[in-house]
Amino acid sequence: MVAPETPPLPPMQFAPRIDLVVVAEMVAPGARVLDVGCGDGELLRLLAETRGVDGRGIEISREGVNYCVAKGLAVIQGDADVDLVDYPDDAFDYVILSQTLQATRHPRKVLEHMLRIGRYAVVSFPNFGHWRIRLQLLTRGRMPVTENLSQSWYETPNIHFCTIRDFVELVRQLNTKMERAVALNGRGRPVRLHAPWWFWNMFGEQAVFLLSRRV
Amino acid sequence: MSVIRVEIEGAASRAEAIRREADEPHSELVRFGAEKPLRLDAGVDLSPFQIAYKTYGTLNAERSNAILVCHALTGDQYLIGEHPATGKPGWWETMVGPGKPIDTERFFVICPNVLGSCMGTTGPASKTAGGEPYGLSLPLVTIGDMVRAQAMLLDHLGIESLLCATGGSMGGMQALQWAASYPKRVFAALPIACAARHSAQNIAFHEVGRQAVMADPDWRNGRYLIEGTSPRRGLAVARMAAHITYLSDSALHRKFGRELQDRKALTFGFDADFQVESYLRHQGSIFVERFDANSYLYITRAMDYFDLAADYGGVLANAFRGAKTRICVVSFTSDWLFPTSDARQIVHALNAAGASVSFAEIVTDKGHDAFLLEEPELFEIVRGFLKAAARARGLKAKG
């Protein structure tokens, strides 16, 4: 299955987070979208405004859910590790996991469910292979704390960090097709397009992947 | 003595006023004659019958801004403003009105009295053609029957489809039934503090209440209106027991603790020593003045019989299959009558059916009754959900 070509986003009044823009650009207009771990609903709103999607969300925190619902978004309280089971096959065109993969207990199972529920999965995550993180671990010998990953190891909800190469390997194991991939550097700019994986893994601070089921 | 007599006479005349409401309510009324019978789930036709209802706000030219508010077990059509028979404020003053979450400056709000009740819609206290009250000769009614009657009311009002059907508790059951029975007639549904089926525990509580009513010798096998008695004690006990289930352990503790009522020490007797006892007795006694005992039996039974999945081959998701209705389910953390697990069951079914669903659980210690009370988070959610539904339906923004 080849993901549909998607036009760039229209100009906006506000400046959304760059990784959300990259995610939104991978989603076809008018699609049915499930955002797993939708937080305060910023991505769902961006998708509704720029892509006219029929969007739903799952969010684990009650504050996040109630905020979203009060904003008129179709969001339910739920846990990616537990509640994706209840969704039927092919219920959505896209299932999105934005900056949430590393906080799930069973990332592999979550990905499998995403590709069962949706035709496409969009996954964005912080890259633990970024040179700054490697440098911190190398020089200080302690778990890295950066601007993006600002919590100490004992209080972070992120329990399953991975690098871009780790993720690519998992995608291969899942027999899933990689449709598109973007790595963003520390300044939020895309890392050079045709660079080899090791280069992305070194200089990408975060990555966004568009995956599809192999038929 | 004279003060007491005035009070008794006052209560008697209030009771008389309430009884009159059953046939000649102060609110709007539509009568359906022999040509429009209501087919009941019990398998018989109810005819003639009537629906008492109130409306608030103005129906727009497109007839697209109507919101149906369904009331709970002992509620009625008087959402806001002074109740014509009891003199009390409406039961949803917090939620409905100009500028309120269900904004009567923007929406046309319809609130019908449910079938089986005693505020003007046909129920056991209503008079038959022969002039005597139905009593137990009225067939049992169900949530489905209530909703079918409401659909006839909408036909009468010329409203093809609702912007939203909403309500708490049994009102939420009706909102769900609307989404299942008439998916094309409800653009959105907002069931609050309810379930898709009544639990064994809730049936058990209702049975205690009904037994209390029927154990009262003044109930007279349901013929008390004809025989000139009133099962006040039985109905009051039923209400007292039910009222406990509407609150929560921590709310009762916060309100009353073990505080004593107008005394400094225990009296070593069975008088109401504790404030909580006095409160419950008061709740029981004011309830019997405004509610018909047989209506209490009929409506509790309707709730017991409610099991939406059962009507769809035991699979709740099938009740919502292919529905385009946007649904927002709300529950409260301390509600032990309709706990969050009940709400989740609805949400799972809606997800499985691919419906558009929101679900919020609100943290409160006020128990089941929280939907009637000051809950700012509930207001924000209702306001946001209705606003989004109105926008999706193309309603003009409030000017």
PDB file of N, CA, C and O in Angstrom, chain B residues 261-320:
ATOM      1  N   GLN B 261     -28.370  16.101  66.017  1.00  0.00           N
ATOM      2  CA  GLN B 261     -29.414  17.002  65.547  1.00  0.00           C
ATOM      3  C   GLN B 261     -30.073  17.719  66.732  1.00  0.00           C
ATOM      4  O   GLN B 261     -30.791  17.080  67.513  1.00  0.00           O
ATOM      5  N   ASP B 262     -29.866  19.030  66.850  1.00  0.00           N
ATOM      6  CA  ASP B 262     -30.507  19.852  67.887  1.00  0.00           C
ATOM      7  C   ASP B 262     -30.410  19.252  69.288  1.00  0.00           C
ATOM      8  O   ASP B 262     -31.375  19.305  70.048  1.00  0.00           O
ATOM      9  N   ARG B 263     -29.295  18.642  69.613  1.00  0.00           N
ATOM     10  CA  ARG B 263     -29.144  18.092  70.956  1.00  0.00           C
ATOM     11  C   ARG B 263     -27.664  17.962  71.259  1.00  0.00           C
ATOM     12  O   ARG B 263     -26.848  17.958  70.337  1.00  0.00           O
ATOM     13  N   LYS B 264     -27.365  17.865  72.548  1.00  0.00           N
ATOM     14  CA  LYS B 264     -25.962  17.832  72.943  1.00  0.00           C
ATOM     15  C   LYS B 264     -25.477  16.431  73.235  1.00  0.00           C
ATOM     16  O   LYS B 264     -24.283  16.175  73.283  1.00  0.00           O
ATOM     17  N   ALA B 265     -26.429  15.500  73.455  1.00  0.00           N
ATOM     18  CA  ALA B 265     -26.028  14.132  73.792  1.00  0.00           C
ATOM     19  C   ALA B 265     -26.985  13.140  73.160  1.00  0.00           C
ATOM     20  O   ALA B 265     -28.096  13.499  72.766  1.00  0.00           O
ATOM     21  N   LEU B 266     -26.545  11.908  73.058  1.00  0.00           N
ATOM     22  CA  LEU B 266     -27.415  10.853  72.542  1.00  0.00           C
ATOM     23  C   LEU B 266     -28.618  10.700  73.467  1.00  0.00           C
ATOM     24  O   LEU B 266     -28.508  10.895  74.683  1.00  0.00           O
ATOM     25  N   THR B 267     -29.774  10.347  72.918  1.00  0.00           N
ATOM     26  CA  THR B 267     -30.985  10.252  73.757  1.00  0.00           C
ATOM     27  C   THR B 267     -31.306   8.824  74.177  1.00  0.00           C
ATOM     28  O   THR B 267     -32.269   8.596  74.896  1.00  0.00           O
ATOM     29  N   PHE B 268     -30.493   7.875  73.722  1.00  0.00           N
ATOM     30  CA  PHE B 268     -30.761   6.469  74.025  1.00  0.00           C
ATOM     31  C   PHE B 268     -32.179   6.088  73.636  1.00  0.00           C
ATOM     32  O   PHE B 268     -32.912   5.475  74.396  1.00  0.00           O
ATOM     33  N   GLY B 269     -32.547   6.489  72.428  1.00  0.00           N
ATOM     34  CA  GLY B 269     -33.848   6.111  71.879  1.00  0.00           C
ATOM     35  C   GLY B 269     -33.733   6.057  70.370  1.00  0.00           C
ATOM     36  O   GLY B 269     -32.635   6.103  69.822  1.00  0.00           O
ATOM     37  N   PHE B 270     -34.875   5.983  69.694  1.00  0.00           N
ATOM     38  CA  PHE B 270     -34.864   5.856  68.238  1.00  0.00           C
ATOM     39  C   PHE B 270     -35.310   7.116  67.534  1.00  0.00           C
ATOM     40  O   PHE B 270     -35.685   7.106  66.369  1.00  0.00           O
ATOM     41  N   ASP B 271     -35.292   8.199  68.253  1.00  0.00           N
ATOM     42  CA  ASP B 271     -35.526   9.492  67.631  1.00  0.00           C
ATOM     43  C   ASP B 271     -34.312   9.814  66.736  1.00  0.00           C
ATOM     44  O   ASP B 271     -33.284   9.155  66.817  1.00  0.00           O
ATOM     45  N   ALA B 272     -34.451  10.822  65.892  1.00  0.00           N
ATOM     46  CA  ALA B 272     -33.345  11.148  64.986  1.00  0.00           C
ATOM     47  C   ALA B 272     -32.250  11.883  65.742  1.00  0.00           C
ATOM     48  O   ALA B 272     -32.191  13.105  65.763  1.00  0.00           O
ATOM     49  N   ASP B 273     -31.367  11.135  66.389  1.00  0.00           N
ATOM     50  CA  ASP B 273     -30.244  11.738  67.118  1.00  0.00           C
ATOM     51  C   ASP B 273     -29.261  12.408  66.179  1.00  0.00           C
ATOM     52  O   ASP B 273     -28.754  13.486  66.462  1.00  0.00           O
ATOM     53  N   PHE B 274     -28.994  11.730  65.074  1.00  0.00           N
ATOM     54  CA  PHE B 274     -27.945  12.203  64.167  1.00  0.00           C
ATOM     55  C   PHE B 274     -28.522  13.096  63.070  1.00  0.00           C
ATOM     56  O   PHE B 274     -29.636  12.879  62.591  1.00  0.00           O
ATOM     57  N   GLN B 275     -27.709  14.068  62.676  1.00  0.00           N
ATOM     58  CA  GLN B 275     -28.135  14.965  61.608  1.00  0.00           C
ATOM     59  C   GLN B 275     -28.471  14.209  60.328  1.00  0.00           C
ATOM     60  O   GLN B 275     -29.410  14.547  59.616  1.00  0.00           O
ATOM     61  N   VAL B 276     -27.696  13.153  60.070  1.00  0.00           N
ATOM     62  CA  VAL B 276     -27.921  12.430  58.825  1.00  0.00           C
ATOM     63  C   VAL B 276     -29.294  11.761  58.826  1.00  0.00           C
ATOM     64  O   VAL B 276     -29.976  11.698  57.798  1.00  0.00           O
ATOM     65  N   GLU B 277     -29.735  11.319  60.010  1.00  0.00           N
ATOM     66  CA  GLU B 277     -31.069  10.713  60.101  1.00  0.00           C
ATOM     67  C   GLU B 277     -32.144  11.747  59.850  1.00  0.00           C
ATOM     68  O   GLU B 277     -33.107  11.524  59.097  1.00  0.00           O
ATOM     69  N   SER B 278     -31.954  12.885  60.491  1.00  0.00           N
ATOM     70  CA  SER B 278     -32.927  13.965  60.351  1.00  0.00           C
ATOM     71  C   SER B 278     -33.030  14.398  58.883  1.00  0.00           C
ATOM     72  O   SER B 278     -34.119  14.625  58.353  1.00  0.00           O
ATOM     73  N   TYR B 279     -31.852  14.477  58.250  1.00  0.00           N
ATOM     74  CA  TYR B 279     -31.809  14.870  56.835  1.00  0.00           C
ATOM     75  C   TYR B 279     -32.580  13.875  55.977  1.00  0.00           C
ATOM     76  O   TYR B 279     -33.397  14.249  55.130  1.00  0.00           O
ATOM     77  N   LEU B 280     -32.338  12.589  56.196  1.00  0.00           N
ATOM     78  CA  LEU B 280     -33.008  11.571  55.382  1.00  0.00           C
ATOM     79  C   LEU B 280     -34.519  11.595  55.616  1.00  0.00           C
ATOM     80  O   LEU B 280     -35.306  11.471  54.681  1.00  0.00           O
ATOM     81  N   ARG B 281     -34.918  11.759  56.884  1.00  0.00           N
ATOM     82  CA  ARG B 281     -36.357  11.811  57.171  1.00  0.00           C
ATOM     83  C   ARG B 281     -36.996  12.987  56.450  1.00  0.00           C
ATOM     84  O   ARG B 281     -38.100  12.869  55.897  1.00  0.00           O
ATOM     85  N   HIS B 282     -36.273  14.103  56.449  1.00  0.00           N
ATOM     86  CA  HIS B 282     -36.780  15.288  55.755  1.00  0.00           C
ATOM     87  C   HIS B 282     -36.910  15.011  54.254  1.00  0.00           C
ATOM     88  O   HIS B 282     -37.941  15.326  53.641  1.00  0.00           O
ATOM     89  N   GLN B 283     -35.867  14.387  53.680  1.00  0.00           N
ATOM     90  CA  GLN B 283     -35.915  14.064  52.253  1.00  0.00           C
ATOM     91  C   GLN B 283     -37.108  13.159  51.942  1.00  0.00           C
ATOM     92  O   GLN B 283     -37.798  13.343  50.941  1.00  0.00           O
ATOM     93  N   GLY B 284     -37.338  12.189  52.824  1.00  0.00           N
ATOM     94  CA  GLY B 284     -38.464  11.278  52.627  1.00  0.00           C
ATOM     95  C   GLY B 284     -39.788  12.018  52.678  1.00  0.00           C
ATOM     96  O   GLY B 284     -40.660  11.843  51.826  1.00  0.00           O
ATOM     97  N   SER B 285     -39.932  12.904  53.669  1.00  0.00           N
ATOM     98  CA  SER B 285     -41.244  13.538  53.866  1.00  0.00           C
ATOM     99  C   SER B 285     -41.558  14.566  52.775  1.00  0.00           C
ATOM    100  O   SER B 285     -42.707  14.685  52.359  1.00  0.00           O
ATOM    101  N   ILE B 286     -40.524  15.290  52.283  1.00  0.00           N
ATOM    102  CA  ILE B 286     -40.867  16.246  51.218  1.00  0.00           C
ATOM    103  C   ILE B 286     -41.128  15.512  49.896  1.00  0.00           C
ATOM    104  O   ILE B 286     -41.886  15.974  49.058  1.00  0.00           O
ATOM    105  N   PHE B 287     -40.515  14.347  49.763  1.00  0.00           N
ATOM    106  CA  PHE B 287     -40.699  13.604  48.514  1.00  0.00           C
ATOM    107  C   PHE B 287     -42.135  13.102  48.371  1.00  0.00           C
ATOM    108  O   PHE B 287     -42.729  13.193  47.297  1.00  0.00           O
ATOM    109  N   VAL B 288     -42.703  12.588  49.450  1.00  0.00           N
ATOM    110  CA  VAL B 288     -44.046  11.997  49.339  1.00  0.00           C
ATOM    111  C   VAL B 288     -45.096  13.057  48.997  1.00  0.00           C
ATOM    112  O   VAL B 288     -46.158  12.735  48.475  1.00  0.00           O
ATOM    113  N   GLU B 289     -44.764  14.309  49.282  1.00  0.00           N
ATOM    114  CA  GLU B 289     -45.716  15.366  48.935  1.00  0.00           C
ATOM    115  C   GLU B 289     -45.762  15.621  47.438  1.00  0.00           C
ATOM    116  O   GLU B 289     -46.750  16.100  46.910  1.00  0.00           O
ATOM    117  N   ARG B 290     -44.636  15.336  46.764  1.00  0.00           N
ATOM    118  CA  ARG B 290     -44.592  15.723  45.363  1.00  0.00           C
ATOM    119  C   ARG B 290     -44.605  14.556  44.388  1.00  0.00           C
ATOM    120  O   ARG B 290     -44.613  14.765  43.180  1.00  0.00           O
ATOM    121  N   PHE B 291     -44.590  13.323  44.905  1.00  0.00           N
ATOM    122  CA  PHE B 291     -44.474  12.219  43.964  1.00  0.00           C
ATOM    123  C   PHE B 291     -45.480  11.114  44.236  1.00  0.00           C
ATOM    124  O   PHE B 291     -45.813  10.820  45.384  1.00  0.00           O
ATOM    125  N   ASP B 292     -45.931  10.510  43.163  1.00  0.00           N
ATOM    126  CA  ASP B 292     -46.923   9.446  43.260  1.00  0.00           C
ATOM    127  C   ASP B 292     -46.234   8.098  43.492  1.00  0.00           C
ATOM    128  O   ASP B 292     -45.287   7.743  42.783  1.00  0.00           O
ATOM    129  N   ALA B 293     -46.720   7.354  44.461  1.00  0.00           N
ATOM    130  CA  ALA B 293     -46.074   6.085  44.853  1.00  0.00           C
ATOM    131  C   ALA B 293     -46.081   5.075  43.702  1.00  0.00           C
ATOM    132  O   ALA B 293     -45.086   4.384  43.463  1.00  0.00           O
ATOM    133  N   ASN B 294     -47.199   4.986  42.991  1.00  0.00           N
ATOM    134  CA  ASN B 294     -47.245   4.019  41.884  1.00  0.00           C
ATOM    135  C   ASN B 294     -46.295   4.442  40.748  1.00  0.00           C
ATOM    136  O   ASN B 294     -45.679   3.592  40.105  1.00  0.00           O
ATOM    137  N   SER B 295     -46.181   5.743  40.519  1.00  0.00           N
ATOM    138  CA  SER B 295     -45.217   6.209  39.526  1.00  0.00           C
ATOM    139  C   SER B 295     -43.817   5.744  39.908  1.00  0.00           C
ATOM    140  O   SER B 295     -43.017   5.357  39.057  1.00  0.00           O
ATOM    141  N   TYR B 296     -43.536   5.796  41.216  1.00  0.00           N
ATOM    142  CA  TYR B 296     -42.223   5.350  41.688  1.00  0.00           C
ATOM    143  C   TYR B 296     -42.007   3.877  41.342  1.00  0.00           C
ATOM    144  O   TYR B 296     -40.934   3.484  40.893  1.00  0.00           O
ATOM    145  N   LEU B 297     -43.059   3.074  41.506  1.00  0.00           N
ATOM    146  CA  LEU B 297     -42.940   1.651  41.155  1.00  0.00           C
ATOM    147  C   LEU B 297     -42.714   1.491  39.648  1.00  0.00           C
ATOM    148  O   LEU B 297     -41.840   0.736  39.213  1.00  0.00           O
ATOM    149  N   TYR B 298     -43.507   2.186  38.860  1.00  0.00           N
ATOM    150  CA  TYR B 298     -43.434   2.027  37.402  1.00  0.00           C
ATOM    151  C   TYR B 298     -42.071   2.466  36.847  1.00  0.00           C
ATOM    152  O   TYR B 298     -41.491   1.798  35.994  1.00  0.00           O
ATOM    153  N   ILE B 299     -41.612   3.609  37.332  1.00  0.00           N
ATOM    154  CA  ILE B 299     -40.389   4.143  36.716  1.00  0.00           C
ATOM    155  C   ILE B 299     -39.154   3.377  37.180  1.00  0.00           C
ATOM    156  O   ILE B 299     -38.235   3.126  36.394  1.00  0.00           O
ATOM    157  N   THR B 300     -39.130   2.964  38.456  1.00  0.00           N
ATOM    158  CA  THR B 300     -37.993   2.147  38.889  1.00  0.00           C
ATOM    159  C   THR B 300     -37.952   0.853  38.075  1.00  0.00           C
ATOM    160  O   THR B 300     -36.887   0.368  37.699  1.00  0.00           O
ATOM    161  N   ARG B 301     -39.136   0.313  37.767  1.00  0.00           N
ATOM    162  CA  ARG B 301     -39.204  -0.920  36.977  1.00  0.00           C
ATOM    163  C   ARG B 301     -38.673  -0.688  35.568  1.00  0.00           C
ATOM    164  O   ARG B 301     -37.984  -1.540  35.003  1.00  0.00           O
ATOM    165  N   ALA B 302     -39.017   0.467  35.007  1.00  0.00           N
ATOM    166  CA  ALA B 302     -38.541   0.794  33.655  1.00  0.00           C
ATOM    167  C   ALA B 302     -37.010   0.813  33.634  1.00  0.00           C
ATOM    168  O   ALA B 302     -36.372   0.305  32.702  1.00  0.00           O
ATOM    169  N   MET B 303     -36.423   1.371  34.686  1.00  0.00           N
ATOM    170  CA  MET B 303     -34.952   1.408  34.757  1.00  0.00           C
ATOM    171  C   MET B 303     -34.383   0.004  34.906  1.00  0.00           C
ATOM    172  O   MET B 303     -33.385  -0.348  34.279  1.00  0.00           O
ATOM    173  N   ASP B 304     -35.037  -0.822  35.756  1.00  0.00           N
ATOM    174  CA  ASP B 304     -34.563  -2.203  35.946  1.00  0.00           C
ATOM    175  C   ASP B 304     -34.555  -2.964  34.623  1.00  0.00           C
ATOM    176  O   ASP B 304     -33.663  -3.769  34.358  1.00  0.00           O
ATOM    177  N   TYR B 305     -35.583  -2.734  33.815  1.00  0.00           N
ATOM    178  CA  TYR B 305     -35.725  -3.480  32.553  1.00  0.00           C
ATOM    179  C   TYR B 305     -34.728  -2.994  31.498  1.00  0.00           C
ATOM    180  O   TYR B 305     -34.567  -3.630  30.472  1.00  0.00           O
ATOM    181  N   PHE B 306     -34.092  -1.845  31.746  1.00  0.00           N
ATOM    182  CA  PHE B 306     -33.229  -1.265  30.709  1.00  0.00           C
ATOM    183  C   PHE B 306     -31.978  -2.100  30.510  1.00  0.00           C
ATOM    184  O   PHE B 306     -31.187  -2.308  31.429  1.00  0.00           O
ATOM    185  N   ASP B 307     -31.822  -2.618  29.308  1.00  0.00           N
ATOM    186  CA  ASP B 307     -30.619  -3.348  28.917  1.00  0.00           C
ATOM    187  C   ASP B 307     -30.506  -3.212  27.410  1.00  0.00           C
ATOM    188  O   ASP B 307     -31.062  -3.998  26.648  1.00  0.00           O
ATOM    189  N   LEU B 308     -29.801  -2.177  27.006  1.00  0.00           N
ATOM    190  CA  LEU B 308     -29.763  -1.799  25.593  1.00  0.00           C
ATOM    191  C   LEU B 308     -29.192  -2.915  24.729  1.00  0.00           C
ATOM    192  O   LEU B 308     -29.681  -3.184  23.631  1.00  0.00           O
ATOM    193  N   ALA B 309     -28.167  -3.611  25.253  1.00  0.00           N
ATOM    194  CA  ALA B 309     -27.534  -4.676  24.463  1.00  0.00           C
ATOM    195  C   ALA B 309     -28.522  -5.802  24.174  1.00  0.00           C
ATOM    196  O   ALA B 309     -28.510  -6.392  23.093  1.00  0.00           O
ATOM    197  N   ALA B 310     -29.397  -6.081  25.154  1.00  0.00           N
ATOM    198  CA  ALA B 310     -30.331  -7.201  25.011  1.00  0.00           C
ATOM    199  C   ALA B 310     -31.215  -7.043  23.778  1.00  0.00           C
ATOM    200  O   ALA B 310     -31.609  -8.024  23.149  1.00  0.00           O
ATOM    201  N   ASP B 311     -31.511  -5.790  23.427  1.00  0.00           N
ATOM    202  CA  ASP B 311     -32.355  -5.543  22.253  1.00  0.00           C
ATOM    203  C   ASP B 311     -31.581  -5.707  20.950  1.00  0.00           C
ATOM    204  O   ASP B 311     -32.160  -5.626  19.863  1.00  0.00           O
ATOM    205  N   TYR B 312     -30.255  -5.883  21.059  1.00  0.00           N
ATOM    206  CA  TYR B 312     -29.423  -5.972  19.861  1.00  0.00           C
ATOM    207  C   TYR B 312     -28.556  -7.232  19.916  1.00  0.00           C
ATOM    208  O   TYR B 312     -27.334  -7.179  19.771  1.00  0.00           O
ATOM    209  N   GLY B 313     -29.179  -8.352  20.206  1.00  0.00           N
ATOM    210  CA  GLY B 313     -28.488  -9.637  20.200  1.00  0.00           C
ATOM    211  C   GLY B 313     -27.413  -9.765  21.266  1.00  0.00           C
ATOM    212  O   GLY B 313     -26.484 -10.551  21.124  1.00  0.00           O
ATOM    213  N   GLY B 314     -27.536  -8.976  22.328  1.00  0.00           N
ATOM    214  CA  GLY B 314     -26.579  -9.084  23.423  1.00  0.00           C
ATOM    215  C   GLY B 314     -25.267  -8.357  23.169  1.00  0.00           C
ATOM    216  O   GLY B 314     -24.375  -8.371  24.011  1.00  0.00           O
ATOM    217  N   VAL B 315     -25.143  -7.721  22.006  1.00  0.00           N
ATOM    218  CA  VAL B 315     -23.905  -6.998  21.689  1.00  0.00           C
ATOM    219  C   VAL B 315     -24.198  -5.495  21.671  1.00  0.00           C
ATOM    220  O   VAL B 315     -24.881  -4.998  20.776  1.00  0.00           O
ATOM    221  N   LEU B 316     -23.686  -4.815  22.671  1.00  0.00           N
ATOM    222  CA  LEU B 316     -23.999  -3.391  22.807  1.00  0.00           C
ATOM    223  C   LEU B 316     -23.552  -2.590  21.583  1.00  0.00           C
ATOM    224  O   LEU B 316     -24.232  -1.657  21.154  1.00  0.00           O
ATOM    225  N   ALA B 317     -22.397  -2.965  21.017  1.00  0.00           N
ATOM    226  CA  ALA B 317     -21.888  -2.230  19.854  1.00  0.00           C
ATOM    227  C   ALA B 317     -22.909  -2.221  18.713  1.00  0.00           C
ATOM    228  O   ALA B 317     -23.013  -1.242  17.966  1.00  0.00           O
ATOM    229  N   ASN B 318     -23.688  -3.300  18.609  1.00  0.00           N
ATOM    230  CA  ASN B 318     -24.677  -3.362  17.531  1.00  0.00           C
ATOM    231  C   ASN B 318     -25.758  -2.294  17.666  1.00  0.00           C
ATOM    232  O   ASN B 318     -26.402  -1.924  16.683  1.00  0.00           O
ATOM    233  N   ALA B 319     -25.974  -1.838  18.897  1.00  0.00           N
ATOM    234  CA  ALA B 319     -26.975  -0.789  19.118  1.00  0.00           C
ATOM    235  C   ALA B 319     -26.556   0.513  18.439  1.00  0.00           C
ATOM    236  O   ALA B 319     -27.394   1.369  18.153  1.00  0.00           O
ATOM    237  N   PHE B 320     -25.261   0.668  18.214  1.00  0.00           N
ATOM    238  CA  PHE B 320     -24.768   1.939  17.667  1.00  0.00           C
ATOM    239  C   PHE B 320     -24.130   1.759  16.295  1.00  0.00           C
ATOM    240  O   PHE B 320     -23.499   2.665  15.783  1.00  0.00           O
TER     241      PHE B 320
END
